[in-house]
C-alpha atoms as an extended CHARMM CRD file, in Angstrom:
* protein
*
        34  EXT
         1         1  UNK       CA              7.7780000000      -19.0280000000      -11.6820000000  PROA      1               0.0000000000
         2         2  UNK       CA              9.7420000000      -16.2360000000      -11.2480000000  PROA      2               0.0000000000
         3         3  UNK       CA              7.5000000000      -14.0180000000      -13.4900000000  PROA      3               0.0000000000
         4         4  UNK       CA              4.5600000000      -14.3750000000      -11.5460000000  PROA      4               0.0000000000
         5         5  UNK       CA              6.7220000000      -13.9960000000       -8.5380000000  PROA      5               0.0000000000
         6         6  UNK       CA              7.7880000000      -10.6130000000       -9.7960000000  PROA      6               0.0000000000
         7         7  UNK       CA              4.0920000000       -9.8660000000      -10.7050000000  PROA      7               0.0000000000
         8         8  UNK       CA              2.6890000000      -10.6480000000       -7.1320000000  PROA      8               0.0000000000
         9         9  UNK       CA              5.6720000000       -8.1300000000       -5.8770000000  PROA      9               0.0000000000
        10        10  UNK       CA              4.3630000000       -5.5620000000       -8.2210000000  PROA      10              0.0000000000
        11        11  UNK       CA              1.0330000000       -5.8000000000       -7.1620000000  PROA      11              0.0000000000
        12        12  UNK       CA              1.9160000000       -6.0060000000       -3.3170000000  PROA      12              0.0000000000
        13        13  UNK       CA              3.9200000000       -2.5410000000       -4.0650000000  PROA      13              0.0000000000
        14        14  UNK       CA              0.9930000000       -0.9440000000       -5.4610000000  PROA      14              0.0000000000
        15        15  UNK       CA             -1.3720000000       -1.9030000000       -2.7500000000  PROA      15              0.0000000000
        16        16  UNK       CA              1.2740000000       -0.5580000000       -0.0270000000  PROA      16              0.0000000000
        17        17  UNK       CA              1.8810000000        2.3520000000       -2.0510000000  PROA      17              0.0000000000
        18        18  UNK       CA             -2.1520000000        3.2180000000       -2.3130000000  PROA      18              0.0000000000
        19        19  UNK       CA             -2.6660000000        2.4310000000        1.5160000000  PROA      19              0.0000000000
        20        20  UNK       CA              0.1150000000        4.9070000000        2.3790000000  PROA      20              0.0000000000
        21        21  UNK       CA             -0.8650000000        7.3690000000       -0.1270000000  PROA      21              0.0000000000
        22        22  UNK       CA             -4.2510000000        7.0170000000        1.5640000000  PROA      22              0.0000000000
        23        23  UNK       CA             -3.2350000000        7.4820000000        5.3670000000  PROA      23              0.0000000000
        24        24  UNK       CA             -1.0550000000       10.4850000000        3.9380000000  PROA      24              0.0000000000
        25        25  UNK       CA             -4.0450000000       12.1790000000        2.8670000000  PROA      25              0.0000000000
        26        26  UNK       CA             -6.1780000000       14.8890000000        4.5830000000  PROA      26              0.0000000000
        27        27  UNK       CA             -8.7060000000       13.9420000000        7.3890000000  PROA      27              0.0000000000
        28        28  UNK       CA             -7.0080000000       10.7450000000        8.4030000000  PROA      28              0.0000000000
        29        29  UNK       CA             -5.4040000000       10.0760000000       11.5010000000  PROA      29              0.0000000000
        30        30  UNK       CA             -2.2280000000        7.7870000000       10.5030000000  PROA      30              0.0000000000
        31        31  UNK       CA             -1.8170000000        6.6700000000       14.0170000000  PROA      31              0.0000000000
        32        32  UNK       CA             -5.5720000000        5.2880000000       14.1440000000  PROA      32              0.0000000000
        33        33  UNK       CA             -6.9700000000        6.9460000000       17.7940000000  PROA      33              0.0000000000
        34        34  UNK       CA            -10.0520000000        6.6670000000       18.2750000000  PROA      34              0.0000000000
């Protein structure tokens, strides 16, 4: 149980890290006005 816990975690931390790297990059507006 707690293995798969730790792998859900993992993957969670990835997918925040990606989304953040994403609104960090050029051309998008982090604060989402339209």
């Amino acid at each position: 149980m707690k293995l798969i816990n730790q792998l859900l975690v993992g993957v969670n931390t990835v997918a925040a890290a990606e989304a953040f790297a994403l609104a960090n990059s050029p051309g998008v507006d982090i604060k989402g006005s339209s």
